[in-house]
Coordinates of C-alpha atoms in Angstrom, one line a residue:
M252 CA 97.9 103.9 87.6
I253 CA 96.5 101.1 85.5
Q254 CA 94.1 102.5 83.0
L255 CA 90.9 100.4 82.5
L256 CA 88.3 100.2 79.8
I257 CA 85.0 98.8 81.0
A258 CA 82.8 96.8 78.6
D259 CA 79.4 95.5 79.6
N260 CA 76.0 95.4 77.9
S261 CA 74.3 96.6 81.1
S262 CA 74.5 100.3 81.8
V263 CA 73.8 99.6 85.5
V264 CA 76.8 97.2 85.7
R265 CA 79.0 99.7 83.9
S266 CA 78.1 102.5 86.3
I267 CA 78.8 100.3 89.3
L268 CA 82.2 99.2 87.9
K269 CA 83.0 102.8 87.2
E270 CA 82.2 103.7 90.8
I271 CA 84.4 100.8 92.0
V272 CA 87.3 102.1 89.9
F273 CA 86.8 105.6 91.2
N274 CA 87.2 104.2 94.7
S275 CA 90.6 102.8 93.8
Q276 CA 93.9 104.7 94.2
K277 CA 95.7 102.3 91.8
L278 CA 93.2 102.1 88.9
K279 CA 92.0 104.8 86.5
F280 CA 88.8 104.8 84.6
L281 CA 89.6 105.4 80.9
G282 CA 86.3 104.8 79.2
E283 CA 83.4 102.4 78.6
A284 CA 81.8 100.4 75.8
A285 CA 78.2 99.2 75.5
S286 CA 78.7 97.3 72.2
V287 CA 81.3 95.5 70.2
D288 CA 81.7 98.3 67.8
E289 CA 82.2 100.8 70.7
L290 CA 84.7 98.4 72.2
K291 CA 86.8 98.2 69.0
N292 CA 86.8 102.0 68.6
A293 CA 87.6 102.6 72.2
V294 CA 90.6 100.2 72.2
K295 CA 92.1 101.9 69.1
R296 CA 91.4 105.4 70.4
L297 CA 92.1 105.1 74.2
K298 CA 94.7 102.3 74.2
P299 CA 93.8 101.0 77.7
D300 CA 96.2 99.0 79.8
M301 CA 93.5 96.4 80.4
I302 CA 89.8 95.8 79.7
V303 CA 87.2 94.6 82.2
I304 CA 84.6 92.8 80.3
D305 CA 81.7 90.3 80.5
E306 CA 82.3 86.8 78.9
N307 CA 79.2 87.1 76.8
F308 CA 79.8 90.7 75.6
F309 CA 80.4 89.3 72.0
G310 CA 77.3 87.2 72.3
Q311 CA 76.0 84.1 74.1
D312 CA 78.5 81.2 73.7
K313 CA 80.8 83.3 71.5
S314 CA 83.6 83.9 74.1
N315 CA 86.0 82.6 71.4
L316 CA 85.5 85.9 69.6
L317 CA 86.5 87.7 72.7
V318 CA 89.7 85.6 73.0
D319 CA 90.4 86.3 69.3
F320 CA 89.8 90.0 69.8
C321 CA 92.2 90.3 72.8
D322 CA 94.8 88.2 71.0
S323 CA 94.7 90.2 67.8
N324 CA 94.8 93.5 69.6
N325 CA 97.3 92.4 72.2
I326 CA 94.9 93.4 75.0
T327 CA 95.0 92.1 78.5
A328 CA 91.6 91.4 79.9
L329 CA 89.8 90.5 83.1
V330 CA 86.7 88.6 82.0
Y331 CA 83.7 88.0 84.2
Y332 CA 81.7 84.8 83.8
K333 CA 78.4 84.0 85.4
K334 CA 78.1 81.8 88.5
D335 CA 77.5 78.1 87.9
T336 CA 79.2 78.2 84.5
V337 CA 82.4 76.3 83.7
R338 CA 85.4 78.3 84.8
R339 CA 87.8 78.8 82.0
P340 CA 91.6 78.6 82.5
Y341 CA 94.1 81.4 82.1
I342 CA 94.4 82.0 78.4
K343 CA 97.3 84.1 77.2
N344 CA 96.6 87.7 78.4
I345 CA 93.1 86.8 79.7
Q346 CA 92.1 85.8 83.2
F347 CA 88.5 84.8 84.2
E348 CA 86.8 85.8 87.4
E349 CA 83.3 84.9 88.6
K350 CA 81.0 87.8 88.2
P351 CA 79.5 89.1 91.5
E352 CA 76.0 90.5 91.7
F353 CA 77.0 94.1 91.2
I354 CA 73.4 95.4 91.3
K355 CA 73.2 94.4 95.0
F356 CA 76.4 96.3 95.9
S357 CA 76.1 98.8 98.7
S358 CA 78.4 101.8 99.0
E359 CA 80.5 99.9 101.6
K360 CA 80.7 96.9 99.3
I361 CA 81.8 99.0 96.4
S362 CA 84.7 100.3 98.5
E363 CA 85.7 96.8 99.6
Y364 CA 85.5 95.5 96.1
A365 CA 87.7 98.3 94.8
Y366 CA 90.5 96.9 96.9
F367 CA 89.9 93.3 95.7
L368 CA 89.8 94.5 92.0
E369 CA 93.1 96.3 92.5
Q370 CA 94.8 93.1 93.8
K371 CA 93.2 90.9 91.1
I372 CA 94.5 93.2 88.3
L373 CA 98.0 93.3 89.9
E374 CA 97.9 89.5 90.0
I375 CA 97.1 89.4 86.3
K376 CA 100.0 91.8 85.7
R377 CA 102.3 89.5 87.6
D378 CA 101.1 86.4 85.7
I379 CA 101.9 88.2 82.4
L380 CA 105.3 89.2 83.8
F381 CA 106.0 85.5 84.6
E382 CA 105.0 84.5 81.1
K383 CA 107.3 87.1 79.4
H384 CA 110.2 86.6 81.8
P385 CA 110.4 83.0 83.0
V386 CA 111.7 82.8 86.6
S387 CA 115.3 82.1 87.1
T388 CA 116.2 80.4 90.4
S389 CA 119.9 81.1 90.3
L390 CA 121.3 83.6 92.7
N391 CA 120.7 87.0 91.0
M392 CA 121.9 85.6 87.7
P393 CA 119.9 84.7 84.6
G394 CA 120.0 81.1 83.3
E395 CA 118.3 77.7 83.6
P396 CA 116.2 77.1 86.7
Q397 CA 118.2 75.4 89.5
P398 CA 117.1 73.4 92.6
L399 CA 117.1 75.2 95.9
K400 CA 120.6 75.0 97.4
K401 CA 121.2 73.5 100.8
V402 CA 121.2 75.8 103.8
S403 CA 124.6 77.2 104.6
A404 CA 126.4 75.3 107.3
D405 CA 126.6 78.6 109.3
F406 CA 122.8 78.5 109.7
V407 CA 122.2 74.7 110.2
G408 CA 120.7 74.1 113.7
R409 CA 120.1 77.8 114.3
K410 CA 117.2 78.4 116.7
F411 CA 115.4 81.1 114.8
K412 CA 112.6 82.9 116.7
A413 CA 110.7 84.9 114.0
V414 CA 110.4 85.8 110.3
V415 CA 110.0 89.5 109.5
I416 CA 108.7 90.5 106.0
G417 CA 108.6 93.8 104.2
V418 CA 106.5 94.4 101.1
S419 CA 104.7 97.1 99.2
T420 CA 103.3 97.3 95.7
G421 CA 101.9 94.0 94.6
G422 CA 102.1 92.7 98.2
P423 CA 98.7 91.2 98.9
T424 CA 98.7 88.7 96.1
T425 CA 102.4 88.0 96.6
L426 CA 101.8 87.4 100.3
L427 CA 98.9 85.2 99.6
E428 CA 101.0 83.0 97.4
L429 CA 103.8 82.9 100.0
I430 CA 101.5 82.1 102.9
K431 CA 99.7 79.4 101.0
S432 CA 103.0 77.9 99.9
L433 CA 104.2 78.0 103.5
G434 CA 101.2 76.1 104.7
N435 CA 100.0 75.4 108.3
G436 CA 102.2 74.5 111.2
Y437 CA 105.2 76.7 110.4
P438 CA 107.1 76.8 113.8
L439 CA 107.9 80.6 113.8
P440 CA 105.6 83.6 113.8
L441 CA 105.7 85.9 110.8
L442 CA 105.5 89.7 111.2
I443 CA 104.7 91.7 108.1
T444 CA 104.9 95.4 107.3
Q445 CA 102.9 96.0 104.2
H446 CA 102.7 99.6 102.9
I447 CA 98.9 100.0 102.7
D448 CA 96.5 102.9 102.5
S449 CA 94.5 103.8 105.7
F450 CA 91.4 101.8 106.4
F451 CA 92.4 98.9 104.0
D452 CA 94.3 96.9 106.6
K453 CA 91.2 95.2 108.0
N454 CA 90.0 94.4 104.5
L455 CA 93.3 92.9 103.7
I456 CA 93.2 90.6 106.8
T457 CA 89.7 89.5 106.0
W458 CA 90.5 88.7 102.4
L459 CA 93.6 86.7 103.3
N460 CA 91.8 84.8 106.0
T461 CA 89.1 83.7 103.4
E462 CA 91.8 82.5 101.0
T463 CA 94.0 80.5 103.5
S464 CA 93.6 78.5 106.7
V465 CA 96.8 80.0 108.2
P466 CA 95.7 82.3 111.1
I467 CA 96.3 85.9 110.1
H468 CA 95.8 89.0 112.3
L469 CA 96.4 92.7 112.7
A470 CA 99.1 93.0 115.3
E471 CA 98.1 94.3 118.8
N472 CA 100.2 96.2 121.2
N473 CA 102.3 94.4 123.8
T474 CA 101.3 90.9 122.7
K475 CA 103.1 87.6 122.1
A476 CA 103.6 86.4 118.6
L477 CA 102.5 82.8 118.3
P478 CA 104.2 80.2 116.1
G479 CA 102.5 79.6 112.8
H480 CA 100.6 82.8 113.0
V481 CA 100.9 85.8 110.7
Y482 CA 100.8 89.4 112.1
F483 CA 100.4 92.6 110.0
A484 CA 101.3 96.1 111.1
P485 CA 98.1 98.2 111.2
S486 CA 97.8 101.2 108.9
D487 CA 99.6 104.3 110.3
M488 CA 101.3 102.3 113.1
H489 CA 104.9 101.0 113.2
L490 CA 105.2 97.3 114.3
V491 CA 108.3 96.7 116.3
M492 CA 109.7 94.1 118.7
G493 CA 110.6 94.6 122.3
P494 CA 112.1 92.4 125.1
D495 CA 109.8 90.5 127.4
L496 CA 110.8 88.9 130.7
E497 CA 108.8 85.7 130.1
D498 CA 109.0 85.4 126.3
D499 CA 111.7 86.0 123.7
F500 CA 109.9 89.1 122.6
H501 CA 106.6 90.9 122.4
M502 CA 105.1 92.9 119.5
F503 CA 104.6 96.6 120.1
L504 CA 102.8 99.3 118.1
N505 CA 103.8 102.9 118.1
H506 CA 103.0 106.2 116.3
D507 CA 106.6 107.4 116.0
A508 CA 107.6 109.7 113.2
P509 CA 107.5 108.2 109.7
V510 CA 110.6 106.4 108.4
N511 CA 111.4 106.9 104.7
F512 CA 108.2 109.0 104.8
L513 CA 106.3 105.8 105.7
R514 CA 104.3 104.6 108.7
P515 CA 104.4 101.7 109.0
A516 CA 107.9 101.3 107.8
V517 CA 109.8 98.1 107.1
D518 CA 113.1 99.6 108.3
K519 CA 111.5 100.4 111.7
M520 CA 110.4 96.7 112.1
F521 CA 113.7 95.2 110.8
D522 CA 115.9 97.4 113.0
S523 CA 114.0 96.3 116.1
A524 CA 114.2 92.7 115.0
A525 CA 118.0 93.0 114.6
Q526 CA 118.3 94.6 118.0
I527 CA 116.0 92.2 119.9
L528 CA 116.6 88.9 118.1
G529 CA 120.0 89.3 116.6
Q530 CA 121.2 86.3 114.7
D531 CA 117.9 84.4 115.5
C532 CA 115.9 86.4 113.0
I533 CA 115.0 85.8 109.3
G534 CA 114.3 88.9 107.2
V535 CA 112.5 88.8 103.8
I536 CA 112.1 91.7 101.4
L537 CA 109.4 91.2 98.7
T538 CA 108.0 93.2 95.8
G539 CA 107.6 97.0 96.3
M540 CA 108.5 100.4 95.1
G541 CA 111.2 102.5 96.8
A542 CA 114.0 101.5 99.2
D543 CA 112.2 101.0 102.6
G544 CA 113.7 97.9 104.3
A545 CA 117.1 98.1 102.6
K546 CA 119.0 99.4 105.7
G547 CA 117.1 97.2 108.0
C548 CA 117.7 94.1 105.9
K549 CA 121.4 94.9 106.0
H550 CA 121.2 95.4 109.7
I551 CA 119.7 91.9 110.2
K552 CA 122.4 90.4 108.0
E553 CA 125.2 92.2 109.9
V554 CA 124.1 90.8 113.3
G555 CA 124.1 87.3 111.8
G556 CA 120.5 86.8 110.8
Y557 CA 119.4 85.3 107.5
T558 CA 118.0 87.6 104.8
I559 CA 116.2 86.9 101.5
T560 CA 115.3 89.3 98.8
Q561 CA 112.8 88.4 96.0
D562 CA 114.3 88.2 92.5
E563 CA 113.4 90.7 89.8
A564 CA 111.5 88.3 87.5
S565 CA 108.9 87.4 90.1
C566 CA 108.4 90.9 91.5
V567 CA 105.5 93.2 90.4
I568 CA 107.9 96.1 91.2
Y569 CA 111.6 95.3 91.7
G570 CA 112.4 98.3 93.9
M571 CA 112.6 97.4 97.5
P572 CA 114.3 94.0 96.9
K573 CA 116.8 95.6 94.5
A574 CA 117.7 98.3 97.0
A575 CA 118.2 95.8 99.8
Y576 CA 120.4 93.6 97.5
E577 CA 122.5 96.6 96.3
A578 CA 123.0 97.7 99.9
G579 CA 124.6 94.3 100.7
G580 CA 121.6 93.2 102.7
A581 CA 120.8 89.8 101.0
C582 CA 122.2 86.5 102.1
E583 CA 120.2 85.0 99.2
V584 CA 118.1 86.1 96.2
L585 CA 115.2 83.8 95.4
P586 CA 112.1 83.7 93.2
L587 CA 108.8 83.9 95.0
N588 CA 108.0 80.2 94.4
Q589 CA 111.1 79.1 96.4
I590 CA 110.9 81.4 99.4
A591 CA 108.6 79.1 101.4
D592 CA 110.9 76.1 100.8
R593 CA 113.8 78.2 102.1
L594 CA 111.9 79.2 105.2
W595 CA 111.1 75.6 106.0
A596 CA 114.7 74.6 105.3
L597 CA 116.0 77.2 107.7
V598 CA 114.1 75.8 110.6
G599 CA 115.2 72.3 109.7
K600 CA 111.8 70.7 109.5
P601 CA 109.7 69.1 106.7
R602 CA 107.0 71.2 105.2
M603 CA 103.5 70.6 106.5
P604 CA 100.6 69.9 104.0
L605 CA 99.7 73.0 102.1
C606 CA 96.6 75.0 103.0

């Protein structure tokens, strides 16, 4: 749980922000401040992981005092600025976000925004992680960044049929970066199992579709996966592949028993991909807690498919990729910012313009 301190001059805004945090399962309300003195005392007393604060909390046109305060206290902050003002860049541990009209939020909107705030704060956490631990592009070894290596001769000319991706904690913002980097026109479908709480799956799809022009869907039972489209397992349903007489495979949904105490489970999807597509499958394990996907990733590699695990430096949580790598399931370990390039290289085509 990320512990938040809320600072805003408006009691109404503070109460709405508190309600938003209460609707989150990953954020914890630690306290609030209505003045600069209260903020200073609360930071010393409560030691929050992050503060959520208005840009003008220190006074109109005095945001430099806010930056100095965060810097001197080594505090990470999400700072809201008003619409139509100049957006500030990322500054050290501070990230700026346009302030929505909180006073117009309905109960439904509060619930939706709770998910958005979770992902935004995880994104800030990841940005700080990048700053503290510069990404190494070498294969699971620290050192100077290196260019992406050429595709192994064993995989040149391979007619891959799908990319399957497993991800958990930190997934939404990580996936958004990957999908944006991949761009439009990728010649394979992407099937994704993201560990996600019930009822948030549709919100995730809506959010991703507003942030990228790549077509993104919740997978539907017994349907064809189209090239260049992204399909997510719905909450509480396993997404698997099955044979089809006319196509290479169809997507199927089922309510089988949880795997690794999870439904949907990455291992369930990866095992079906290994069985149905064999060597014509690409498997990717991204940031996440636990070991789901490790066995399935190894299975894909054993049948001749290509597997990628995200490196530690670019992960929010280096759990799932680490487990897959240690199980012997990785053909390659890459930072997030090189995975899209590798996916294009594996299909032997130039990358299309980014979306």
